[in-house]
Every structure is written in C-alpha cells, then in structure tokens.
Amino acid sequence: MSSFVRIPIIKLYDNLIVSIQVALSDRLAQQLKDDITDQIQNTKAKGLIIDVSGVDLIDSYLSRALRDIGLISRMMGVRTVICGLDPLIAMTLVEMDMSLQGVRTALSLERAVELLDEERKHQSLALFRKPGER
Amino acid sequence: MTVNDGQVLAVLRDYISEITSRSMLAAATRWSKVEISRLGPGDGRHLLTELQKGIQLYVKSPMQRRECLDRLALLLEDAAEAPASSRGPKKIVIREESDIVSARGAARALSGELGFTPATQIKIATAVSELARNIVQYAGSGEITLIPFHNGRREGIEITSSDQGPGISDTAEIFEGRNRSRTGLGIGLRGTRNLMDEFDLKTAPGQGVEVRIRKYVQ
C-alpha cells in the first residue's frame, strides 16, 4: 500500500546515517531494514548510525527491529551505533526489561561518529601488531 | 454578552498567581490573535486552546485544571465546542497496522489530559502499542478501549484490549520468559505488565484474549 514514504539514508564519508523523525510503523521499519542492507552493499560503508531522537516511543517490536538491523549489519562487517535515545524512552525500555543488546549507543550524533572513528583507528592499528601481542 | 480581560483573569486567579495569570492571558491573546473585547465566531475557542497550554503547565491538579477550563469555556461562550471533551471512554478499532499508531496517539493524548507525567504518558502509550500490536499480529482484528476512571481518592486510566483470535495456550510460559516467539509476544506482554499498576489477562485456546490494565495518577 504505502511504500511511498521512506526514511532517507545518507552516506557521509565512511558512515551511513539514518535519522528517524516519524512515528515508525512496522511496515516502515521493515522497509528501513531492507533499504539499509541494500545501502551497505552498494556504498561499502564501514559504519551505521541510527539517530532516534525524533522517535516518539519504542516498544518491543521496534526495539527488536533496531537490534535486528544492528545484528544484520554486523554480519556484513558494519558496526552500528544508535544515538539520541530520549531519556524517558530509555527509562521505559529498562522498566519493560528490554535492552538493545548487540548495538552500541551514544548520546549524540557527534559522539556516535567519534565512537566509530576511534574503533576503526583501533582496528587498523591491530593489523600491525605482532602475533600474541595485545 | 461581552467579556473583558478582568473576567478571564478572575477565573485564572483562582488557580494560579496574579502575575502568571496576566502573562498567560497576554501570551494566549497574542498567539491566538484574538481581542477579548471583540470576540468573533470561533475566537473564544482559539483563545481557549492557547490558554489550555498554559493551564496544562501551571495548574497541577487534573480536577482543578478541568474545572478551570470549564469555567473559561462557559465564560467564552463556547462551552459546546470546548476542548477537553475527549475524557469519556474512547474505543479504537484495531484492524491494521496504522491503527496501532492511532491507538497509542490517543492513549498519550488522553493520559496527558488526565495529568500523568510525560514519563508515564510514554509508558501508557508503549503499553497500548504492545496490546494493539498483539491484536494485529495474532488475532487480525479487535479493539482497545481507553477509560478514564475516578473512584474514591484514586484517579487514573484503564485500558482494555479484546480480540476473538486464537488465544494463548500457556500463559505461565509467557510470563516465565520461556516463550520465544518469532515476533516477541512474551516480551511485549511481560513488558506491559511491568509498566502498569494493574494487569489482568483472560484467555483460553480458541477464546481470544482479553487484557485489562490500569495506571494510577500519582
């Protein structure tokens, strides 16, 4: 029916940035999952940032969708960071005993970019270490 | 009948301080672009809508808030059209996914009117979202009813969700966390129970599911 509305995925240097600013319906969440995997493949991005500062609430379905996106991306070699989680939503998630396991979170978009940068630096340094060295 | 600033202020002063009343009225007239001494058709309602925003902020008790709004509505001759009319029970038919979004929107709006804090409003909306989602996913269709209640000292919201779907065969399994459905039925229902003050589930295989939850205004 309504595959017209889509959430834009922006590539910025090595990262894909997705900012969710609308009430996310299940259909939209599924569409986003498909679009992100396509984009990862097409752009060869190394990191994925999902900004959820515009999301009005996160229920079990949506938290699962976010976690799935994180896991799928990781299988494709891309690290996911979720940023901008509203404190009230975070409280609700904790009370419901749900977690966004498998995905890292950052306070802001800037912190998310830094986190992914640091990690990549760390990884490339690791390539030069001698075997057994930590 | 004409109204003047003084009459509106007189009502507001019964609930909030003089200075807050004055600035609230000034802001409301500015935003609604309405002149109190010359109210045209519909102007009263515009002004009331703006005043309501301030009242939501400054008048703490939901009872007082309602009383204040009612008096203002009467004064502004638009009692019939006054907002704050959505306080009766509200039934939402759930048939498809887009109904989930409207159900949680309605739950949030109503809980806001009832005086729940923003944190609790989110919890209530999340619980409604879980219930509505279960209806769509497992039963196909059903309905959710939002009922403000007031008994004795306690005030709050009651939400019922009912469907004629396949029902749940082992509820204990769900609440002990052994159920790992593909869509997360257990997580949703457990989560809902954690968020609410009261949780009541009635179901049997083939008999549909009926959930009744309550949250009290603190």
mmCIF file of C-alpha atoms in Angstrom:
data_model
loop_
_atom_site.group_PDB
_atom_site.id
_atom_site.type_symbol
_atom_site.label_atom_id
_atom_site.label_comp_id
_atom_site.label_asym_id
_atom_site.label_seq_id
_atom_site.Cartn_x
_atom_site.Cartn_y
_atom_site.Cartn_z
ATOM 1 C CA MET A 1 0.000 0.000 0.000
ATOM 2 C CA SER A 2 2.217 2.793 1.233
ATOM 3 C CA SER A 3 5.793 2.154 0.252
ATOM 4 C CA PHE A 4 5.981 5.802 -0.805
ATOM 5 C CA VAL A 5 7.220 7.161 2.479
ATOM 6 C CA ARG A 6 10.787 6.157 3.111
ATOM 7 C CA ILE A 7 13.371 7.084 5.635
ATOM 8 C CA PRO A 8 16.375 8.602 3.886
ATOM 9 C CA ILE A 9 19.781 7.019 4.339
ATOM 10 C CA ILE A 10 22.671 9.424 3.981
ATOM 11 C CA LYS A 11 26.238 8.433 3.273
ATOM 12 C CA LEU A 12 28.823 10.685 4.878
ATOM 13 C CA TYR A 13 32.425 9.599 4.336
ATOM 14 C CA ASP A 14 32.620 6.084 5.775
ATOM 15 C CA ASN A 15 29.313 6.098 7.577
ATOM 16 C CA LEU A 16 25.674 5.670 6.723
ATOM 17 C CA ILE A 17 23.456 7.967 8.747
ATOM 18 C CA VAL A 18 19.781 7.316 9.273
ATOM 19 C CA SER A 19 17.659 9.789 11.188
ATOM 20 C CA ILE A 20 14.228 8.590 12.186
ATOM 21 C CA GLN A 21 11.904 11.560 12.583
ATOM 22 C CA VAL A 22 8.486 9.983 12.192
ATOM 23 C CA ALA A 23 6.321 7.559 14.111
ATOM 24 C CA LEU A 24 7.766 4.320 12.849
ATOM 25 C CA SER A 25 5.144 1.866 11.668
ATOM 26 C CA ASP A 26 6.003 -1.805 11.310
ATOM 27 C CA ARG A 27 5.923 -1.536 7.559
ATOM 28 C CA LEU A 28 8.291 1.412 7.630
ATOM 29 C CA ALA A 29 10.619 -0.460 9.985
ATOM 30 C CA GLN A 30 10.727 -3.417 7.619
ATOM 31 C CA GLN A 31 11.337 -1.130 4.655
ATOM 32 C CA LEU A 32 14.164 0.536 6.534
ATOM 33 C CA LYS A 33 15.763 -2.817 7.291
ATOM 34 C CA ASP A 34 15.742 -3.697 3.578
ATOM 35 C CA ASP A 35 16.998 -0.274 2.484
ATOM 36 C CA ILE A 36 19.868 -0.287 4.972
ATOM 37 C CA THR A 37 21.168 -3.674 3.879
ATOM 38 C CA ASP A 38 20.974 -2.561 0.231
ATOM 39 C CA GLN A 39 22.846 0.634 1.006
ATOM 40 C CA ILE A 40 25.541 -1.162 2.980
ATOM 41 C CA GLN A 41 26.205 -3.338 -0.005
ATOM 42 C CA ASN A 42 26.088 -0.501 -2.538
ATOM 43 C CA THR A 43 28.115 2.113 -0.707
ATOM 44 C CA LYS A 44 30.652 -0.130 1.076
ATOM 45 C CA ALA A 45 30.134 1.925 4.205
ATOM 46 C CA LYS A 46 32.013 0.904 7.339
ATOM 47 C CA GLY A 47 29.685 2.241 9.992
ATOM 48 C CA LEU A 48 25.967 2.777 10.513
ATOM 49 C CA ILE A 49 24.462 5.420 12.766
ATOM 50 C CA ILE A 50 20.777 5.440 13.606
ATOM 51 C CA ASP A 51 19.565 8.654 15.190
ATOM 52 C CA VAL A 52 16.360 8.014 17.098
ATOM 53 C CA SER A 53 15.978 11.450 18.673
ATOM 54 C CA GLY A 54 12.780 12.016 16.719
ATOM 55 C CA VAL A 55 11.118 8.748 17.723
ATOM 56 C CA ASP A 56 8.098 9.171 19.979
ATOM 57 C CA LEU A 57 8.205 5.741 21.566
ATOM 58 C CA ILE A 58 9.955 2.404 21.290
ATOM 59 C CA ASP A 59 8.005 -0.747 22.005
ATOM 60 C CA SER A 60 9.150 -4.366 21.889
ATOM 61 C CA TYR A 61 8.681 -4.633 18.146
ATOM 62 C CA LEU A 62 10.707 -1.559 17.371
ATOM 63 C CA SER A 63 13.490 -2.403 19.794
ATOM 64 C CA ARG A 64 13.685 -5.794 18.141
ATOM 65 C CA ALA A 65 13.787 -4.179 14.699
ATOM 66 C CA LEU A 66 16.659 -1.922 15.796
ATOM 67 C CA ARG A 67 18.514 -4.849 17.295
ATOM 68 C CA ASP A 68 17.994 -6.893 14.114
ATOM 69 C CA ILE A 69 19.370 -4.071 11.986
ATOM 70 C CA GLY A 70 22.434 -3.999 14.250
ATOM 71 C CA LEU A 71 22.974 -7.741 14.006
ATOM 72 C CA ILE A 72 22.462 -7.917 10.240
ATOM 73 C CA SER A 73 24.851 -5.016 9.698
ATOM 74 C CA ARG A 74 27.453 -6.639 11.890
ATOM 75 C CA MET A 75 27.275 -9.785 9.780
ATOM 76 C CA MET A 76 28.007 -7.561 6.807
ATOM 77 C CA GLY A 77 31.029 -6.104 8.606
ATOM 78 C CA VAL A 78 29.422 -2.821 9.620
ATOM 79 C CA ARG A 79 29.226 -1.523 13.186
ATOM 80 C CA THR A 80 26.004 0.115 14.318
ATOM 81 C CA VAL A 81 25.613 2.903 16.837
ATOM 82 C CA ILE A 82 22.229 4.166 17.966
ATOM 83 C CA CYS A 83 22.153 7.729 19.191
ATOM 84 C CA GLY A 84 19.783 10.307 20.600
ATOM 85 C CA LEU A 85 17.644 7.952 22.666
ATOM 86 C CA ASP A 86 15.155 10.012 24.662
ATOM 87 C CA PRO A 87 15.725 9.553 28.425
ATOM 88 C CA LEU A 88 12.033 8.836 29.022
ATOM 89 C CA ILE A 89 12.069 6.140 26.337
ATOM 90 C CA ALA A 90 15.242 4.678 27.823
ATOM 91 C CA MET A 91 13.530 4.504 31.225
ATOM 92 C CA THR A 92 10.528 2.786 29.686
ATOM 93 C CA LEU A 93 12.724 0.216 27.938
ATOM 94 C CA VAL A 94 14.540 -0.597 31.158
ATOM 95 C CA GLU A 95 11.283 -0.968 33.060
ATOM 96 C CA MET A 96 9.996 -3.320 30.392
ATOM 97 C CA ASP A 97 13.154 -5.365 30.827
ATOM 98 C CA MET A 98 14.199 -4.869 27.240
ATOM 99 C CA SER A 99 17.612 -3.982 26.007
ATOM 100 C CA LEU A 100 19.187 -3.023 22.731
ATOM 101 C CA GLN A 101 21.694 -5.831 23.060
ATOM 102 C CA GLY A 102 24.308 -6.086 20.364
ATOM 103 C CA VAL A 103 24.165 -2.420 19.376
ATOM 104 C CA ARG A 104 26.162 0.346 20.922
ATOM 105 C CA THR A 105 24.547 3.611 21.903
ATOM 106 C CA ALA A 106 25.838 7.159 22.017
ATOM 107 C CA LEU A 107 24.373 10.301 23.484
ATOM 108 C CA SER A 108 24.536 12.359 20.315
ATOM 109 C CA LEU A 109 25.259 12.073 16.626
ATOM 110 C CA GLU A 110 28.695 13.631 17.161
ATOM 111 C CA ARG A 111 29.585 11.093 19.835
ATOM 112 C CA ALA A 112 28.410 8.309 17.544
ATOM 113 C CA VAL A 113 30.725 9.457 14.746
ATOM 114 C CA GLU A 114 33.638 9.707 17.199
ATOM 115 C CA LEU A 115 32.933 6.261 18.556
ATOM 116 C CA LEU A 116 33.037 4.682 15.102
ATOM 117 C CA ASP A 117 36.199 6.644 14.185
ATOM 118 C CA GLU A 118 38.033 5.565 17.317
ATOM 119 C CA GLU A 119 37.078 1.998 16.737
ATOM 120 C CA ARG A 120 38.341 1.999 13.152
ATOM 121 C CA LYS A 121 41.633 3.534 14.242
ATOM 122 C CA HIS A 122 41.946 0.836 16.844
ATOM 123 C CA GLN A 123 41.243 -1.887 14.318
ATOM 124 C CA SER A 124 43.742 -0.657 11.765
ATOM 125 C CA LEU A 125 46.441 -0.437 14.438
ATOM 126 C CA ALA A 126 45.679 -4.001 15.403
ATOM 127 C CA LEU A 127 46.720 -5.108 11.925
ATOM 128 C CA PHE A 128 50.313 -4.099 12.654
ATOM 129 C CA ARG A 129 50.622 -5.935 15.935
ATOM 130 C CA LYS A 130 52.795 -8.986 16.151
ATOM 131 C CA PRO A 131 51.021 -12.243 16.834
ATOM 132 C CA GLY A 132 50.444 -12.713 20.545
ATOM 133 C CA GLU A 133 50.916 -9.018 21.312
ATOM 134 C CA ARG A 134 47.918 -7.267 22.931
ATOM 135 C CA MET B 1 -22.721 39.254 26.098
ATOM 136 C CA THR B 2 -19.266 40.731 26.015
ATOM 137 C CA VAL B 3 -16.324 39.527 28.032
ATOM 138 C CA ASN B 4 -13.391 41.530 29.300
ATOM 139 C CA ASP B 5 -9.888 40.680 30.434
ATOM 140 C CA GLY B 6 -10.861 41.125 34.056
ATOM 141 C CA GLN B 7 -13.412 38.327 33.966
ATOM 142 C CA VAL B 8 -10.949 35.863 32.438
ATOM 143 C CA LEU B 9 -8.281 36.917 34.919
ATOM 144 C CA ALA B 10 -10.704 36.454 37.794
ATOM 145 C CA VAL B 11 -11.136 32.802 36.819
ATOM 146 C CA LEU B 12 -7.421 32.192 36.286
ATOM 147 C CA ARG B 13 -6.509 33.797 39.619
ATOM 148 C CA ASP B 14 -8.493 31.143 41.441
ATOM 149 C CA TYR B 15 -5.934 28.581 40.291
ATOM 150 C CA ILE B 16 -2.670 30.408 39.673
ATOM 151 C CA SER B 17 -0.907 33.553 40.824
ATOM 152 C CA GLU B 18 -1.818 37.021 39.645
ATOM 153 C CA ILE B 19 1.357 37.519 37.666
ATOM 154 C CA THR B 20 1.206 34.118 35.970
ATOM 155 C CA SER B 21 -2.445 34.715 35.102
ATOM 156 C CA ARG B 22 -1.644 38.012 33.467
ATOM 157 C CA SER B 23 1.268 36.770 31.407
ATOM 158 C CA MET B 24 -0.629 33.628 30.426
ATOM 159 C CA LEU B 25 -3.561 35.665 29.182
ATOM 160 C CA ALA B 26 -1.274 38.080 27.359
ATOM 161 C CA ALA B 27 0.521 35.224 25.646
ATOM 162 C CA ALA B 28 -2.732 33.462 24.762
ATOM 163 C CA THR B 29 -4.266 36.566 23.187
ATOM 164 C CA ARG B 30 -1.076 37.192 21.280
ATOM 165 C CA TRP B 31 -0.817 33.647 19.942
ATOM 166 C CA SER B 32 -4.491 33.307 19.102
ATOM 167 C CA LYS B 33 -4.594 36.824 17.591
ATOM 168 C CA VAL B 34 -7.878 37.370 19.375
ATOM 169 C CA GLU B 35 -9.160 40.506 21.033
ATOM 170 C CA ILE B 36 -11.106 39.655 24.134
ATOM 171 C CA SER B 37 -13.413 42.656 23.972
ATOM 172 C CA ARG B 38 -14.429 41.814 20.415
ATOM 173 C CA LEU B 39 -14.883 38.073 20.147
ATOM 174 C CA GLY B 40 -15.878 36.845 16.708
ATOM 175 C CA PRO B 41 -17.294 33.410 15.940
ATOM 176 C CA GLY B 42 -14.805 30.721 16.919
ATOM 177 C CA ASP B 43 -12.468 33.225 18.588
ATOM 178 C CA GLY B 44 -13.391 32.030 22.059
ATOM 179 C CA ARG B 45 -12.280 28.569 21.161
ATOM 180 C CA HIS B 46 -8.962 29.741 19.717
ATOM 181 C CA LEU B 47 -8.225 31.672 22.850
ATOM 182 C CA LEU B 48 -9.227 28.727 24.995
ATOM 183 C CA THR B 49 -6.885 26.420 23.080
ATOM 184 C CA GLU B 50 -3.976 28.769 23.799
ATOM 185 C CA LEU B 51 -4.966 29.228 27.426
ATOM 186 C CA GLN B 52 -5.171 25.480 27.826
ATOM 187 C CA LYS B 53 -1.468 25.111 27.028
ATOM 188 C CA GLY B 54 -0.615 27.382 29.920
ATOM 189 C CA ILE B 55 -3.117 25.747 32.221
ATOM 190 C CA GLN B 56 -1.665 22.329 31.472
ATOM 191 C CA LEU B 57 1.682 23.656 32.632
ATOM 192 C CA TYR B 58 0.738 25.638 35.694
ATOM 193 C CA VAL B 59 -2.353 24.036 37.184
ATOM 194 C CA LYS B 60 -1.124 20.823 38.752
ATOM 195 C CA SER B 61 -4.269 19.018 39.847
ATOM 196 C CA PRO B 62 -6.261 17.487 36.968
ATOM 197 C CA MET B 63 -9.512 18.224 38.802
ATOM 198 C CA GLN B 64 -8.715 21.897 39.129
ATOM 199 C CA ARG B 65 -7.484 22.015 35.586
ATOM 200 C CA ARG B 66 -10.742 20.669 34.297
ATOM 201 C CA GLU B 67 -12.781 22.979 36.471
ATOM 202 C CA CYS B 68 -10.762 25.964 35.338
ATOM 203 C CA LEU B 69 -11.171 25.061 31.671
ATOM 204 C CA ASP B 70 -14.898 24.506 32.084
ATOM 205 C CA ARG B 71 -15.380 27.888 33.702
ATOM 206 C CA LEU B 72 -13.370 29.587 30.979
ATOM 207 C CA ALA B 73 -15.308 27.773 28.271
ATOM 208 C CA LEU B 74 -18.559 28.944 29.803
ATOM 209 C CA LEU B 75 -17.251 32.465 30.015
ATOM 210 C CA LEU B 76 -16.077 32.492 26.437
ATOM 211 C CA GLU B 77 -19.495 31.325 25.266
ATOM 212 C CA ASP B 78 -18.178 28.294 23.503
ATOM 213 C CA ALA B 79 -18.941 25.684 26.088
ATOM 214 C CA ALA B 80 -20.321 23.318 23.486
ATOM 215 C CA GLU B 81 -17.143 23.428 21.445
ATOM 216 C CA ALA B 82 -14.720 23.396 24.317
ATOM 217 C CA PRO B 83 -11.756 21.082 24.038
ATOM 218 C CA ALA B 84 -11.214 18.652 26.915
ATOM 219 C CA SER B 85 -14.213 16.732 25.650
ATOM 220 C CA SER B 86 -12.272 13.553 24.982
ATOM 221 C CA ARG B 87 -12.481 12.463 28.607
ATOM 222 C CA GLY B 88 -15.151 9.875 28.073
ATOM 223 C CA PRO B 89 -14.302 6.263 27.261
ATOM 224 C CA LYS B 90 -12.710 6.003 23.883
ATOM 225 C CA LYS B 91 -12.937 2.936 21.728
ATOM 226 C CA ILE B 92 -10.420 2.296 18.987
ATOM 227 C CA VAL B 93 -10.972 -0.470 16.482
ATOM 228 C CA ILE B 94 -7.751 -2.233 15.601
ATOM 229 C CA ARG B 95 -7.684 -3.813 12.175
ATOM 230 C CA GLU B 96 -4.401 -2.920 10.625
ATOM 231 C CA GLU B 97 -1.003 -1.678 11.484
ATOM 232 C CA SER B 98 -1.775 2.001 11.091
ATOM 233 C CA ASP B 99 -4.366 1.614 13.859
ATOM 234 C CA ILE B 100 -1.524 0.873 16.272
ATOM 235 C CA VAL B 101 -0.115 4.346 15.740
ATOM 236 C CA SER B 102 -3.511 5.990 16.232
ATOM 237 C CA ALA B 103 -4.213 3.936 19.359
ATOM 238 C CA ARG B 104 -1.008 4.978 21.049
ATOM 239 C CA GLY B 105 -1.530 8.576 19.964
ATOM 240 C CA ALA B 106 -4.977 8.576 21.559
ATOM 241 C CA ALA B 107 -3.595 6.947 24.717
ATOM 242 C CA ARG B 108 -0.919 9.552 25.012
ATOM 243 C CA ALA B 109 -3.288 12.468 24.461
ATOM 244 C CA LEU B 110 -5.798 11.170 26.994
ATOM 245 C CA SER B 111 -3.177 10.384 29.630
ATOM 246 C CA GLY B 112 -1.785 13.874 29.172
ATOM 247 C CA GLU B 113 -5.218 15.345 29.821
ATOM 248 C CA LEU B 114 -5.604 13.204 32.908
ATOM 249 C CA GLY B 115 -2.459 14.700 34.398
ATOM 250 C CA PHE B 116 0.039 11.879 34.003
ATOM 251 C CA THR B 117 3.671 12.967 33.860
ATOM 252 C CA PRO B 118 5.417 12.830 30.455
ATOM 253 C CA ALA B 119 7.369 9.763 31.625
ATOM 254 C CA THR B 120 4.160 7.934 32.496
ATOM 255 C CA GLN B 121 2.453 9.074 29.310
ATOM 256 C CA ILE B 122 5.167 7.288 27.344
ATOM 257 C CA LYS B 123 4.740 4.156 29.436
ATOM 258 C CA ILE B 124 0.991 4.129 28.861
ATOM 259 C CA ALA B 125 1.403 4.745 25.133
ATOM 260 C CA THR B 126 4.008 1.971 24.949
ATOM 261 C CA ALA B 127 1.701 -0.473 26.750
ATOM 262 C CA VAL B 128 -1.133 0.377 24.357
ATOM 263 C CA SER B 129 1.235 -0.094 21.449
ATOM 264 C CA GLU B 130 2.099 -3.604 22.699
ATOM 265 C CA LEU B 131 -1.542 -4.586 23.142
ATOM 266 C CA ALA B 132 -2.565 -3.197 19.761
ATOM 267 C CA ARG B 133 0.336 -4.933 18.101
ATOM 268 C CA ASN B 134 -0.613 -8.265 19.602
ATOM 269 C CA ILE B 135 -4.131 -7.838 18.207
ATOM 270 C CA VAL B 136 -2.858 -7.125 14.698
ATOM 271 C CA GLN B 137 -0.257 -9.847 14.779
ATOM 272 C CA TYR B 138 -2.144 -12.710 16.387
ATOM 273 C CA ALA B 139 -5.864 -12.043 16.074
ATOM 274 C CA GLY B 140 -6.098 -9.869 12.967
ATOM 275 C CA SER B 141 -8.645 -7.528 14.490
ATOM 276 C CA GLY B 142 -10.004 -6.437 17.834
ATOM 277 C CA GLU B 143 -10.489 -3.315 19.857
ATOM 278 C CA ILE B 144 -8.887 -1.180 22.510
ATOM 279 C CA THR B 145 -10.850 0.960 24.934
ATOM 280 C CA LEU B 146 -9.384 3.811 26.953
ATOM 281 C CA ILE B 147 -11.385 4.632 30.061
ATOM 282 C CA PRO B 148 -10.569 7.433 32.485
ATOM 283 C CA PHE B 149 -11.735 6.414 35.951
ATOM 284 C CA HIS B 150 -12.178 8.059 39.280
ATOM 285 C CA ASN B 151 -13.102 6.066 42.320
ATOM 286 C CA GLY B 152 -12.682 7.389 45.809
ATOM 287 C CA ARG B 153 -9.279 9.002 46.056
ATOM 288 C CA ARG B 154 -7.741 7.245 43.107
ATOM 289 C CA GLU B 155 -7.806 8.502 39.590
ATOM 290 C CA GLY B 156 -6.296 7.017 36.510
ATOM 291 C CA ILE B 157 -6.741 5.290 33.209
ATOM 292 C CA GLU B 158 -7.995 1.816 32.455
ATOM 293 C CA ILE B 159 -7.207 0.201 29.137
ATOM 294 C CA THR B 160 -8.880 -2.912 27.858
ATOM 295 C CA SER B 161 -7.914 -4.836 24.792
ATOM 296 C CA SER B 162 -10.006 -7.641 23.389
ATOM 297 C CA ASP B 163 -9.930 -9.866 20.349
ATOM 298 C CA GLN B 164 -11.504 -13.056 19.053
ATOM 299 C CA GLY B 165 -8.244 -14.583 17.942
ATOM 300 C CA PRO B 166 -6.719 -17.991 18.692
ATOM 301 C CA GLY B 167 -5.973 -17.118 22.320
ATOM 302 C CA ILE B 168 -2.905 -18.166 24.272
ATOM 303 C CA SER B 169 -2.500 -21.783 25.387
ATOM 304 C CA ASP B 170 0.114 -21.418 28.094
ATOM 305 C CA THR B 171 0.193 -18.047 29.795
ATOM 306 C CA ALA B 172 2.606 -19.221 32.513
ATOM 307 C CA GLU B 173 5.131 -19.982 29.814
ATOM 308 C CA ILE B 174 4.902 -16.429 28.550
ATOM 309 C CA PHE B 175 5.415 -14.831 31.923
ATOM 310 C CA GLU B 176 8.300 -17.053 32.885
ATOM 311 C CA GLY B 177 10.072 -15.956 29.747
ATOM 312 C CA ARG B 178 10.218 -19.359 28.118
ATOM 313 C CA ASN B 179 8.190 -18.250 25.144
ATOM 314 C CA ARG B 180 10.453 -17.049 22.404
ATOM 315 C CA SER B 181 8.081 -16.273 19.615
ATOM 316 C CA ARG B 182 9.318 -15.014 16.328
ATOM 317 C CA THR B 183 7.535 -11.742 16.941
ATOM 318 C CA GLY B 184 8.125 -11.398 20.652
ATOM 319 C CA LEU B 185 4.683 -11.930 22.212
ATOM 320 C CA GLY B 186 6.166 -12.784 25.591
ATOM 321 C CA ILE B 187 8.424 -9.754 25.761
ATOM 322 C CA GLY B 188 5.544 -7.455 24.863
ATOM 323 C CA LEU B 189 3.119 -8.801 27.467
ATOM 324 C CA ARG B 190 5.755 -9.052 30.179
ATOM 325 C CA GLY B 191 6.866 -5.536 29.403
ATOM 326 C CA THR B 192 3.308 -4.251 29.555
ATOM 327 C CA ARG B 193 2.809 -5.856 32.959
ATOM 328 C CA ASN B 194 5.981 -4.200 34.245
ATOM 329 C CA LEU B 195 4.862 -0.791 33.060
ATOM 330 C CA MET B 196 1.405 -0.852 34.615
ATOM 331 C CA ASP B 197 -0.003 -0.802 38.151
ATOM 332 C CA GLU B 198 -2.590 -3.475 37.433
ATOM 333 C CA PHE B 199 -2.553 -6.193 34.828
ATOM 334 C CA ASP B 200 -5.222 -8.779 34.192
ATOM 335 C CA LEU B 201 -5.173 -11.332 31.384
ATOM 336 C CA LYS B 202 -8.049 -13.606 30.416
ATOM 337 C CA THR B 203 -7.551 -16.122 27.669
ATOM 338 C CA ALA B 204 -8.042 -19.710 26.600
ATOM 339 C CA PRO B 205 -7.206 -21.539 23.385
ATOM 340 C CA GLY B 206 -9.723 -20.525 20.743
ATOM 341 C CA GLN B 207 -11.361 -17.994 23.057
ATOM 342 C CA GLY B 208 -9.492 -14.861 22.135
ATOM 343 C CA VAL B 209 -7.541 -12.658 24.528
ATOM 344 C CA GLU B 210 -8.782 -10.008 26.900
ATOM 345 C CA VAL B 211 -6.330 -7.782 28.710
ATOM 346 C CA ARG B 212 -7.240 -5.135 31.255
ATOM 347 C CA ILE B 213 -4.553 -2.811 32.558
ATOM 348 C CA ARG B 214 -4.621 0.199 34.873
ATOM 349 C CA LYS B 215 -2.326 3.033 35.731
ATOM 350 C CA TYR B 216 -2.979 5.457 38.576
ATOM 351 C CA VAL B 217 -2.190 9.127 38.560
ATOM 352 C CA GLN B 218 0.382 9.509 41.338
#
